[in-house]
Amino acid sequence: MHATEVFARYATEFQRQPLSGDVIHHAKRAVIDWYASLFPGLNTPPVAILEKTLADDLDRGRSLLGNGRTSTARTAALINGAAAHAAEVDDSFRDAMYHPGAATIAAALAAGQDLGVAGLDFLRGVVLGYEVSTRIGVVMGRPHYKFWHSTGTVGSFGAAAAVGGVMRLDGTAFAHALSTAATFAAGLQQAFRMDSMSKPLHAGRAAEAGLLAAQLASQGLTGSLDVLDGEVGLGQAMSNGPDWSTIGVTLGQDFHITRLTFKNHIGCGHTFAAIDGALELRERHNLRADEIKSVRVATYRPALDIACYTRPTTANEARFSLTYVVATALSHGSVRLAAYEPDRLDDVRTRALMERMTVEVDPALDAAFPGQRSARIEIETVDGRRLTHLQPNRKGDPELALTDAELEGKFLELAEPVIGATKARALLEKIWALDSRNDLF
């Protein structure tokens, strides 16, 4: 049985099985975090350009953009998927090196609104999309992530599986939806090694691709069922020929959606352990930036490869600058949206501290990646003290999970400036009640 067929068999069983209250609760947490990521991304340049370019598909259809405009389902998936990734605030599944929410939830929501499904059916689609795609991401592994942006590639499967669940595709159609999504999968790491607007489009295109693949499969379009594990399939072409034989072993037993990472800072998640470690030393020793003689950051290799800008000149580059975000944390005590405002980008204290900082790979911390994201911070003060802290996990990882209250706080912080306090709180209440609602938003 090919991997696509293993997932299809599970999807058929999944339709007949109830979900535990715990899994449903975590699905709602994922939707809350998705909206928290969506709102600050709506007015970013790439999303504005998308909306202008795709104007012919707007103000008609039954799906909704985050700003309330009606849209065709595929365009809503594309624009909302891009917006949910644009501000770098979206969730991740650590072991898959992948942000599942942006594409998976965008596609499931667009399809659910288009078809008029109930809230629980939407949540079930979201869960199915997470469970299928994260397992593909884990199998594809670090060799895939070296060159490919998993949110674009693996995200296509999250979207296809979620929409397949929302549409209640039978096993055959579900397998073909995944098979077609595989040949749509794309998104290069190189796309964000320079300052560009392409990165959020990976998530948007993944949402659109998965939705389209499921729609086509529902009409009888077939794909190559061995597209993942075949001799020239995805595993060979985009990884190192991984083993697919155990892909379905824990399906229905270990729900990956219960072990997500929700961002507690804004920017590249690979920098967050270093940010947390810097904040720990800052608070513990009541440090001021001008008391710091030097900072040494040791962490895992992808943090240096991806958060690579040493002298960022734009907000986008700053989000991918390990030195900038750590210096900002030490200078200002947080790395939130304000960290990327023009006055912060040019902050003299932050820039001076960046020049006193070195970053390096720690072999032991690198060996633990991707299952653990750690950083060691060493600070030497001007009065000769040497302060060290190992941050084993990031705040927001499953080991240091955001509470429901903290997640709500993140949502309100990011949603209220865009839609206002009253609408934000009303939306939050609707999400928590999704499993009892007969409609969506």
Tab-separated table of C-alpha atoms in Angstrom:
chain	number	residue	atom	x	y	z
A	1	MET	CA	0.000	0.000	0.000
A	2	HIS	CA	1.428	3.390	-1.031
A	3	ALA	CA	1.654	6.245	1.466
A	4	THR	CA	-1.204	8.112	-0.221
A	5	GLU	CA	-3.388	5.027	0.244
A	6	VAL	CA	-2.404	4.704	3.911
A	7	PHE	CA	-3.591	8.251	4.486
A	8	ALA	CA	-6.754	7.621	2.468
A	9	ARG	CA	-7.608	4.569	4.560
A	10	TYR	CA	-7.127	6.622	7.718
A	11	ALA	CA	-9.248	9.473	6.336
A	12	THR	CA	-12.092	7.015	5.741
A	13	GLU	CA	-11.814	5.714	9.311
A	14	PHE	CA	-11.465	9.266	10.627
A	15	GLN	CA	-14.864	10.238	9.182
A	16	ARG	CA	-16.564	7.554	11.286
A	17	GLN	CA	-14.745	8.241	14.550
A	18	PRO	CA	-15.567	10.887	17.160
A	19	LEU	CA	-12.821	13.240	18.266
A	20	SER	CA	-11.921	13.633	21.915
A	21	GLY	CA	-12.637	16.892	23.645
A	22	ASP	CA	-8.900	17.422	24.040
A	23	VAL	CA	-8.226	17.162	20.292
A	24	ILE	CA	-11.138	19.487	19.497
A	25	HIS	CA	-9.829	21.967	22.058
A	26	HIS	CA	-6.392	21.958	20.461
A	27	ALA	CA	-7.949	22.404	17.024
A	28	LYS	CA	-9.712	25.514	18.283
A	29	ARG	CA	-6.427	26.774	19.716
A	30	ALA	CA	-4.884	26.328	16.265
A	31	VAL	CA	-7.700	28.355	14.676
A	32	ILE	CA	-7.298	31.137	17.257
A	33	ASP	CA	-3.593	31.295	16.538
A	34	TRP	CA	-4.265	31.272	12.776
A	35	TYR	CA	-6.481	34.345	13.075
A	36	ALA	CA	-3.898	36.001	15.321
A	37	SER	CA	-1.406	35.476	12.488
A	38	LEU	CA	-3.827	36.482	9.762
A	39	PHE	CA	-4.722	39.986	10.900
A	40	PRO	CA	-1.254	41.573	11.020
A	41	GLY	CA	-0.520	40.012	7.635
A	42	LEU	CA	-3.510	41.511	5.840
A	43	ASN	CA	-1.895	44.872	5.123
A	44	THR	CA	1.578	43.639	4.263
A	45	PRO	CA	2.823	44.504	0.749
A	46	PRO	CA	2.679	40.990	-0.760
A	47	VAL	CA	-0.899	40.469	0.398
A	48	ALA	CA	-1.974	43.893	-0.871
A	49	ILE	CA	-0.436	43.079	-4.247
A	50	LEU	CA	-2.207	39.711	-4.321
A	51	GLU	CA	-5.548	41.327	-3.555
A	52	LYS	CA	-5.071	43.912	-6.300
A	53	THR	CA	-3.919	41.356	-8.854
A	54	LEU	CA	-6.746	38.907	-8.127
A	55	ALA	CA	-9.476	41.550	-8.089
A	56	ASP	CA	-11.540	39.661	-10.682
A	57	ASP	CA	-12.126	36.897	-8.124
A	58	LEU	CA	-13.164	39.239	-5.318
A	59	ASP	CA	-16.551	40.601	-4.244
A	60	ARG	CA	-18.213	37.417	-5.431
A	61	GLY	CA	-18.354	33.869	-4.187
A	62	ARG	CA	-19.172	32.482	-0.737
A	63	SER	CA	-15.753	32.501	0.917
A	64	LEU	CA	-14.346	35.430	2.873
A	65	LEU	CA	-10.995	37.181	3.079
A	66	GLY	CA	-9.727	38.202	6.475
A	67	ASN	CA	-10.849	41.767	5.761
A	68	GLY	CA	-14.422	40.649	5.112
A	69	ARG	CA	-14.480	40.810	1.292
A	70	THR	CA	-16.215	37.921	-0.429
A	71	SER	CA	-14.180	35.765	-2.753
A	72	THR	CA	-14.075	32.557	-4.702
A	73	ALA	CA	-12.814	29.709	-2.565
A	74	ARG	CA	-9.444	29.230	-4.249
A	75	THR	CA	-8.618	32.944	-4.151
A	76	ALA	CA	-9.646	33.155	-0.488
A	77	ALA	CA	-7.362	30.225	0.281
A	78	LEU	CA	-4.486	31.864	-1.589
A	79	ILE	CA	-4.812	35.334	-0.066
A	80	ASN	CA	-5.651	34.223	3.476
A	81	GLY	CA	-2.915	31.592	3.395
A	82	ALA	CA	-0.367	34.194	2.381
A	83	ALA	CA	-1.626	36.695	4.967
A	84	ALA	CA	-1.437	34.127	7.771
A	85	HIS	CA	2.266	33.607	7.047
A	86	ALA	CA	3.255	37.157	6.096
A	87	ALA	CA	3.862	38.575	9.579
A	88	GLU	CA	5.866	35.544	10.775
A	89	VAL	CA	3.553	34.840	13.706
A	90	ASP	CA	2.063	31.487	12.649
A	91	ASP	CA	2.233	28.129	14.385
A	92	SER	CA	4.691	25.316	13.723
A	93	PHE	CA	5.084	21.592	14.224
A	94	ARG	CA	8.656	21.341	15.347
A	95	ASP	CA	9.548	17.821	14.214
A	96	ALA	CA	8.383	18.534	10.658
A	97	MET	CA	10.137	21.926	10.392
A	98	TYR	CA	6.817	23.215	9.119
A	99	HIS	CA	4.153	25.870	9.730
A	100	PRO	CA	0.965	23.834	9.236
A	101	GLY	CA	-1.705	26.378	10.100
A	102	ALA	CA	-1.268	28.998	7.387
A	103	ALA	CA	-2.175	26.785	4.436
A	104	THR	CA	-4.213	24.090	6.172
A	105	ILE	CA	-6.667	26.372	7.946
A	106	ALA	CA	-6.889	28.855	5.054
A	107	ALA	CA	-7.915	26.062	2.692
A	108	ALA	CA	-10.302	24.385	5.140
A	109	LEU	CA	-11.985	27.709	5.948
A	110	ALA	CA	-12.383	28.688	2.302
A	111	ALA	CA	-13.884	25.303	1.458
A	112	GLY	CA	-16.054	25.255	4.566
A	113	GLN	CA	-17.490	28.701	3.856
A	114	ASP	CA	-18.046	27.828	0.215
A	115	LEU	CA	-19.919	24.628	1.127
A	116	GLY	CA	-21.687	26.011	4.207
A	117	VAL	CA	-20.460	23.352	6.625
A	118	ALA	CA	-20.903	23.297	10.385
A	119	GLY	CA	-18.155	24.345	12.755
A	120	LEU	CA	-17.338	20.812	13.914
A	121	ASP	CA	-16.941	19.603	10.326
A	122	PHE	CA	-14.506	22.434	9.713
A	123	LEU	CA	-12.526	21.561	12.854
A	124	ARG	CA	-12.393	17.901	11.836
A	125	GLY	CA	-10.997	18.921	8.461
A	126	VAL	CA	-8.345	21.019	10.190
A	127	VAL	CA	-7.324	18.096	12.403
A	128	LEU	CA	-7.069	15.745	9.428
A	129	GLY	CA	-4.953	18.252	7.509
A	130	TYR	CA	-2.545	18.628	10.426
A	131	GLU	CA	-2.229	14.882	11.050
A	132	VAL	CA	-1.502	13.987	7.422
A	133	SER	CA	0.830	16.836	6.548
A	134	THR	CA	2.957	16.843	9.681
A	135	ARG	CA	3.748	13.165	9.153
A	136	ILE	CA	4.834	13.848	5.592
A	137	GLY	CA	7.040	16.659	6.872
A	138	VAL	CA	8.642	14.412	9.486
A	139	VAL	CA	9.445	11.736	6.888
A	140	MET	CA	10.865	14.246	4.401
A	141	GLY	CA	13.077	15.510	7.216
A	142	ARG	CA	16.072	17.750	7.395
A	143	PRO	CA	17.429	16.865	3.892
A	144	HIS	CA	14.205	18.308	2.451
A	145	TYR	CA	14.338	21.405	4.652
A	146	LYS	CA	17.857	22.202	3.501
A	147	PHE	CA	16.565	23.363	0.124
A	148	TRP	CA	12.765	23.446	0.304
A	149	HIS	CA	10.424	25.598	2.365
A	150	SER	CA	8.239	22.970	3.997
A	151	THR	CA	5.391	25.398	4.557
A	152	GLY	CA	5.034	25.614	0.781
A	153	THR	CA	5.696	21.979	-0.052
A	154	VAL	CA	4.236	20.032	2.868
A	155	GLY	CA	1.546	22.688	3.268
A	156	SER	CA	-0.023	21.525	0.000
A	157	PHE	CA	-0.822	18.196	1.659
A	158	GLY	CA	-2.229	19.887	4.754
A	159	ALA	CA	-4.580	21.893	2.570
A	160	ALA	CA	-5.571	18.926	0.394
A	161	ALA	CA	-6.235	16.671	3.374
A	162	ALA	CA	-8.181	19.348	5.247
A	163	VAL	CA	-10.380	20.145	2.268
A	164	GLY	CA	-10.764	16.433	1.565
A	165	GLY	CA	-12.061	16.078	5.098
A	166	VAL	CA	-14.402	19.058	4.810
A	167	MET	CA	-15.743	17.686	1.498
A	168	ARG	CA	-15.998	14.154	2.949
A	169	LEU	CA	-14.134	12.647	0.008
A	170	ASP	CA	-14.177	8.874	-0.156
A	171	GLY	CA	-10.915	6.997	0.199
A	172	THR	CA	-10.184	6.820	-3.507
A	173	ALA	CA	-10.741	10.520	-4.105
A	174	PHE	CA	-8.773	11.429	-0.973
A	175	ALA	CA	-5.745	9.459	-2.163
A	176	HIS	CA	-5.916	11.142	-5.562
A	177	ALA	CA	-6.230	14.574	-3.945
A	178	LEU	CA	-2.944	13.970	-2.105
A	179	SER	CA	-1.362	12.578	-5.267
A	180	THR	CA	-2.209	15.682	-7.265
A	181	ALA	CA	-1.200	17.999	-4.429
A	182	ALA	CA	2.242	16.370	-4.447
A	183	THR	CA	2.953	17.488	-7.968
A	184	PHE	CA	1.851	21.043	-7.101
A	185	ALA	CA	4.203	21.222	-4.096
A	186	ALA	CA	6.833	23.969	-4.279
A	187	GLY	CA	8.653	26.650	-2.324
A	188	LEU	CA	12.402	27.223	-2.244
A	189	GLN	CA	14.454	28.252	0.787
A	190	GLN	CA	16.447	30.537	-1.506
A	191	ALA	CA	13.320	32.627	-1.972
A	192	PHE	CA	13.910	34.249	1.407
A	193	ARG	CA	17.685	34.304	1.618
A	194	MET	CA	17.419	37.794	0.092
A	195	ASP	CA	14.907	40.472	0.996
A	196	SER	CA	11.825	39.552	-1.027
A	197	MET	CA	8.047	39.252	-0.845
A	198	SER	CA	7.894	35.656	-2.057
A	199	LYS	CA	7.954	33.732	1.226
A	200	PRO	CA	4.311	34.222	2.315
A	201	LEU	CA	3.190	33.272	-1.180
A	202	HIS	CA	4.468	29.760	-0.464
A	203	ALA	CA	1.774	29.292	2.174
A	204	GLY	CA	-0.870	30.912	0.004
A	205	ARG	CA	-0.058	28.799	-3.028
A	206	ALA	CA	-0.010	25.670	-0.854
A	207	ALA	CA	-3.516	26.487	0.399
A	208	GLU	CA	-4.756	27.101	-3.132
A	209	ALA	CA	-2.985	24.009	-4.508
A	210	GLY	CA	-4.426	21.692	-1.882
A	211	LEU	CA	-7.915	23.087	-2.295
A	212	LEU	CA	-7.735	22.732	-6.074
A	213	ALA	CA	-6.364	19.189	-5.807
A	214	ALA	CA	-9.265	18.155	-3.565
A	215	GLN	CA	-11.824	19.848	-5.812
A	216	LEU	CA	-10.406	18.077	-8.867
A	217	ALA	CA	-10.335	14.723	-7.097
A	218	SER	CA	-13.974	15.155	-6.123
A	219	GLN	CA	-14.761	15.348	-9.846
A	220	GLY	CA	-12.819	12.202	-10.664
A	221	LEU	CA	-9.375	13.536	-11.565
A	222	THR	CA	-6.705	10.965	-10.733
A	223	GLY	CA	-3.084	11.274	-9.694
A	224	SER	CA	-0.160	8.879	-9.371
A	225	LEU	CA	-0.719	7.021	-6.109
A	226	ASP	CA	3.002	6.283	-5.737
A	227	VAL	CA	3.945	9.953	-6.061
A	228	LEU	CA	5.370	10.097	-2.529
A	229	ASP	CA	7.247	6.812	-2.330
A	230	GLY	CA	7.885	5.959	-5.990
A	231	GLU	CA	11.342	5.645	-7.477
A	232	VAL	CA	11.207	9.201	-8.840
A	233	GLY	CA	8.607	10.447	-6.349
A	234	LEU	CA	8.644	13.264	-3.843
A	235	GLY	CA	10.831	11.425	-1.351
A	236	GLN	CA	13.551	10.829	-3.921
A	237	ALA	CA	13.283	14.185	-5.675
A	238	MET	CA	13.015	16.445	-2.632
A	239	SER	CA	14.715	14.442	0.146
A	240	ASN	CA	17.142	11.550	0.542
A	241	GLY	CA	14.865	8.645	-0.323
A	242	PRO	CA	13.214	8.367	3.113
A	243	ASP	CA	11.395	5.326	4.486
A	244	TRP	CA	7.608	5.610	4.180
A	245	SER	CA	6.826	2.195	5.642
A	246	THR	CA	5.733	3.426	9.075
A	247	ILE	CA	3.959	6.587	7.931
A	248	GLY	CA	0.584	5.532	9.344
A	249	VAL	CA	1.601	3.722	12.523
A	250	THR	CA	0.505	6.401	15.002
A	251	LEU	CA	-2.400	7.889	13.039
A	252	GLY	CA	-5.427	8.200	15.291
A	253	GLN	CA	-3.341	7.559	18.418
A	254	ASP	CA	-0.822	10.406	18.604
A	255	PHE	CA	-2.510	13.617	17.483
A	256	HIS	CA	0.176	16.019	16.367
A	257	ILE	CA	-2.217	18.951	16.611
A	258	THR	CA	-1.944	18.657	20.399
A	259	ARG	CA	1.822	19.328	20.232
A	260	LEU	CA	2.062	22.552	18.261
A	261	THR	CA	4.357	25.484	18.886
A	262	PHE	CA	2.648	28.872	19.078
A	263	LYS	CA	4.938	31.846	18.675
A	264	ASN	CA	5.500	34.073	21.667
A	265	HIS	CA	7.629	36.551	19.703
A	266	ILE	CA	7.382	37.956	16.192
A	267	GLY	CA	9.934	36.898	13.627
A	268	CYS	CA	11.740	33.764	12.525
A	269	GLY	CA	11.008	30.978	15.006
A	270	HIS	CA	14.574	29.702	14.778
A	271	THR	CA	15.639	32.754	16.787
A	272	PHE	CA	13.200	32.271	19.639
A	273	ALA	CA	15.296	30.101	21.934
A	274	ALA	CA	18.022	32.740	21.750
A	275	ILE	CA	15.478	35.510	22.429
A	276	ASP	CA	14.093	33.610	25.428
A	277	GLY	CA	17.599	33.004	26.771
A	278	ALA	CA	18.550	36.653	26.387
A	279	LEU	CA	15.365	37.785	28.131
A	280	GLU	CA	16.014	35.333	30.965
A	281	LEU	CA	19.467	36.807	31.613
A	282	ARG	CA	18.160	40.350	31.223
A	283	GLU	CA	15.463	39.810	33.831
A	284	ARG	CA	17.497	37.656	36.198
A	285	HIS	CA	20.371	40.150	36.376
A	286	ASN	CA	18.423	43.362	35.713
A	287	LEU	CA	20.699	44.086	32.753
A	288	ARG	CA	20.778	47.252	30.684
A	289	ALA	CA	22.140	47.235	27.146
A	290	ASP	CA	24.920	49.667	28.023
A	291	GLU	CA	26.163	47.268	30.734
A	292	ILE	CA	26.846	44.542	28.167
A	293	LYS	CA	30.360	44.240	26.792
A	294	SER	CA	29.724	41.246	24.523
A	295	VAL	CA	27.124	38.602	23.684
A	296	ARG	CA	27.782	35.133	22.343
A	297	VAL	CA	24.910	33.063	20.908
A	298	ALA	CA	25.367	29.350	20.246
A	299	THR	CA	22.523	27.426	18.625
A	300	TYR	CA	21.664	24.992	15.809
A	301	ARG	CA	22.713	25.404	12.172
A	302	PRO	CA	19.369	26.369	10.500
A	303	ALA	CA	19.026	29.319	12.881
A	304	LEU	CA	22.201	30.785	11.390
A	305	ASP	CA	21.384	29.756	7.825
A	306	ILE	CA	17.866	31.193	7.805
A	307	ALA	CA	18.061	34.068	10.319
A	308	CYS	CA	21.173	35.121	8.465
A	309	TYR	CA	21.073	38.921	8.132
A	310	THR	CA	23.855	40.542	10.135
A	311	ARG	CA	23.038	44.127	9.144
A	312	PRO	CA	19.323	44.215	8.282
A	313	THR	CA	18.032	47.287	6.500
A	314	THR	CA	14.335	46.399	6.214
A	315	ALA	CA	11.704	45.003	8.555
A	316	ASN	CA	11.653	41.753	6.597
A	317	GLU	CA	15.413	41.334	6.910
A	318	ALA	CA	15.199	42.166	10.606
A	319	ARG	CA	12.715	39.317	11.154
A	320	PHE	CA	15.404	37.019	9.798
A	321	SER	CA	18.325	38.484	11.721
A	322	LEU	CA	19.393	36.502	14.768
A	323	THR	CA	21.628	39.312	15.947
A	324	TYR	CA	18.937	41.956	15.539
A	325	VAL	CA	16.188	40.156	17.460
A	326	VAL	CA	18.494	39.154	20.325
A	327	ALA	CA	19.860	42.698	20.574
A	328	THR	CA	16.306	44.049	20.480
A	329	ALA	CA	15.268	41.709	23.276
A	330	LEU	CA	18.190	42.873	25.413
A	331	SER	CA	17.626	46.550	24.623
A	332	HIS	CA	13.838	46.711	24.852
A	333	GLY	CA	12.651	43.627	26.707
A	334	SER	CA	10.457	42.178	23.949
A	335	VAL	CA	10.310	41.317	20.249
A	336	ARG	CA	6.771	42.152	19.164
A	337	LEU	CA	5.386	44.154	16.232
A	338	ALA	CA	7.003	47.350	17.510
A	339	ALA	CA	10.418	45.769	17.012
A	340	TYR	CA	10.067	46.254	13.265
A	341	GLU	CA	8.951	49.867	13.240
A	342	PRO	CA	11.420	52.298	11.570
A	343	ASP	CA	12.560	53.887	14.819
A	344	ARG	CA	13.362	50.494	16.303
A	345	LEU	CA	15.207	49.335	13.186
A	346	ASP	CA	17.552	52.291	13.533
A	347	ASP	CA	17.788	52.201	17.335
A	348	VAL	CA	21.338	53.164	18.304
A	349	ARG	CA	21.509	50.901	21.367
A	350	THR	CA	20.331	47.885	19.410
A	351	ARG	CA	22.714	48.465	16.527
A	352	ALA	CA	25.638	48.980	18.853
A	353	LEU	CA	24.844	45.788	20.725
A	354	MET	CA	24.668	43.841	17.439
A	355	GLU	CA	28.279	44.822	16.762
A	356	ARG	CA	29.264	43.291	20.103
A	357	MET	CA	27.567	39.977	19.343
A	358	THR	CA	28.879	36.734	17.838
A	359	VAL	CA	26.820	33.724	16.723
A	360	GLU	CA	27.957	30.163	16.168
A	361	VAL	CA	26.744	26.591	15.778
A	362	ASP	CA	26.862	24.366	18.822
A	363	PRO	CA	27.285	20.774	17.566
A	364	ALA	CA	25.297	19.268	20.420
A	365	LEU	CA	22.393	21.679	19.981
A	366	ASP	CA	22.504	21.144	16.228
A	367	ALA	CA	22.364	17.365	16.664
A	368	ALA	CA	19.148	17.722	18.686
A	369	PHE	CA	17.417	19.646	15.873
A	370	PRO	CA	14.604	19.450	14.779
A	371	GLY	CA	13.111	17.721	17.805
A	372	GLN	CA	14.545	20.358	20.132
A	373	ARG	CA	15.243	24.028	19.417
A	374	SER	CA	17.818	25.310	21.907
A	375	ALA	CA	20.279	28.156	22.342
A	376	ARG	CA	23.032	29.081	24.765
A	377	ILE	CA	23.558	32.750	25.621
A	378	GLU	CA	26.790	34.013	27.160
A	379	ILE	CA	27.042	37.658	28.198
A	380	GLU	CA	30.109	39.465	29.465
A	381	THR	CA	29.344	42.700	31.280
A	382	VAL	CA	31.511	45.813	31.361
A	383	ASP	CA	32.247	45.166	35.048
A	384	GLY	CA	33.662	41.713	34.268
A	385	ARG	CA	30.774	39.365	35.071
A	386	ARG	CA	30.206	36.349	32.808
A	387	LEU	CA	26.578	35.286	32.630
A	388	THR	CA	25.431	32.093	30.904
A	389	HIS	CA	22.045	30.534	30.238
A	390	LEU	CA	21.045	27.446	28.245
A	391	GLN	CA	17.521	27.777	26.885
A	392	PRO	CA	16.485	24.178	26.104
A	393	ASN	CA	13.096	25.013	24.568
A	394	ARG	CA	11.216	28.028	23.335
A	395	LYS	CA	8.313	29.627	25.146
A	396	GLY	CA	5.366	28.355	23.097
A	397	ASP	CA	6.873	24.908	22.462
A	398	PRO	CA	4.876	21.979	23.898
A	399	GLU	CA	7.228	21.841	26.905
A	400	LEU	CA	6.563	25.544	27.631
A	401	ALA	CA	3.143	25.860	26.035
A	402	LEU	CA	1.145	29.057	25.937
A	403	THR	CA	-1.877	28.786	28.192
A	404	ASP	CA	-5.322	29.458	26.758
A	405	ALA	CA	-5.215	32.864	28.429
A	406	GLU	CA	-1.810	33.658	26.910
A	407	LEU	CA	-3.031	32.544	23.489
A	408	GLU	CA	-6.087	34.750	23.838
A	409	GLY	CA	-3.813	37.634	24.803
A	410	LYS	CA	-1.745	37.120	21.669
A	411	PHE	CA	-4.902	37.014	19.557
A	412	LEU	CA	-6.324	40.199	21.039
A	413	GLU	CA	-2.999	42.033	20.784
A	414	LEU	CA	-2.779	41.304	17.057
A	415	ALA	CA	-6.467	41.401	16.106
A	416	GLU	CA	-7.705	44.504	17.941
A	417	PRO	CA	-5.611	47.038	15.976
A	418	VAL	CA	-7.073	45.638	12.755
A	419	ILE	CA	-10.744	44.862	13.517
A	420	GLY	CA	-11.298	46.624	16.842
A	421	ALA	CA	-11.768	45.282	20.361
A	422	THR	CA	-15.471	44.455	20.091
A	423	LYS	CA	-15.161	42.419	16.891
A	424	ALA	CA	-12.005	40.721	18.104
A	425	ARG	CA	-13.646	39.512	21.302
A	426	ALA	CA	-16.770	38.402	19.416
A	427	LEU	CA	-14.647	36.397	16.975
A	428	LEU	CA	-12.760	34.802	19.842
A	429	GLU	CA	-16.037	33.674	21.419
A	430	LYS	CA	-17.186	32.209	18.095
A	431	ILE	CA	-13.992	30.199	17.696
A	432	TRP	CA	-14.238	28.708	21.176
A	433	ALA	CA	-17.831	27.702	20.343
A	434	LEU	CA	-17.109	26.308	16.866
A	435	ASP	CA	-17.925	22.710	17.735
A	436	SER	CA	-21.489	23.714	18.594
A	437	ARG	CA	-22.095	26.098	15.707
A	438	ASN	CA	-24.083	25.206	12.579
A	439	ASP	CA	-22.083	27.634	10.458
A	440	LEU	CA	-18.710	29.315	10.241
A	441	PHE	CA	-17.740	32.975	10.448
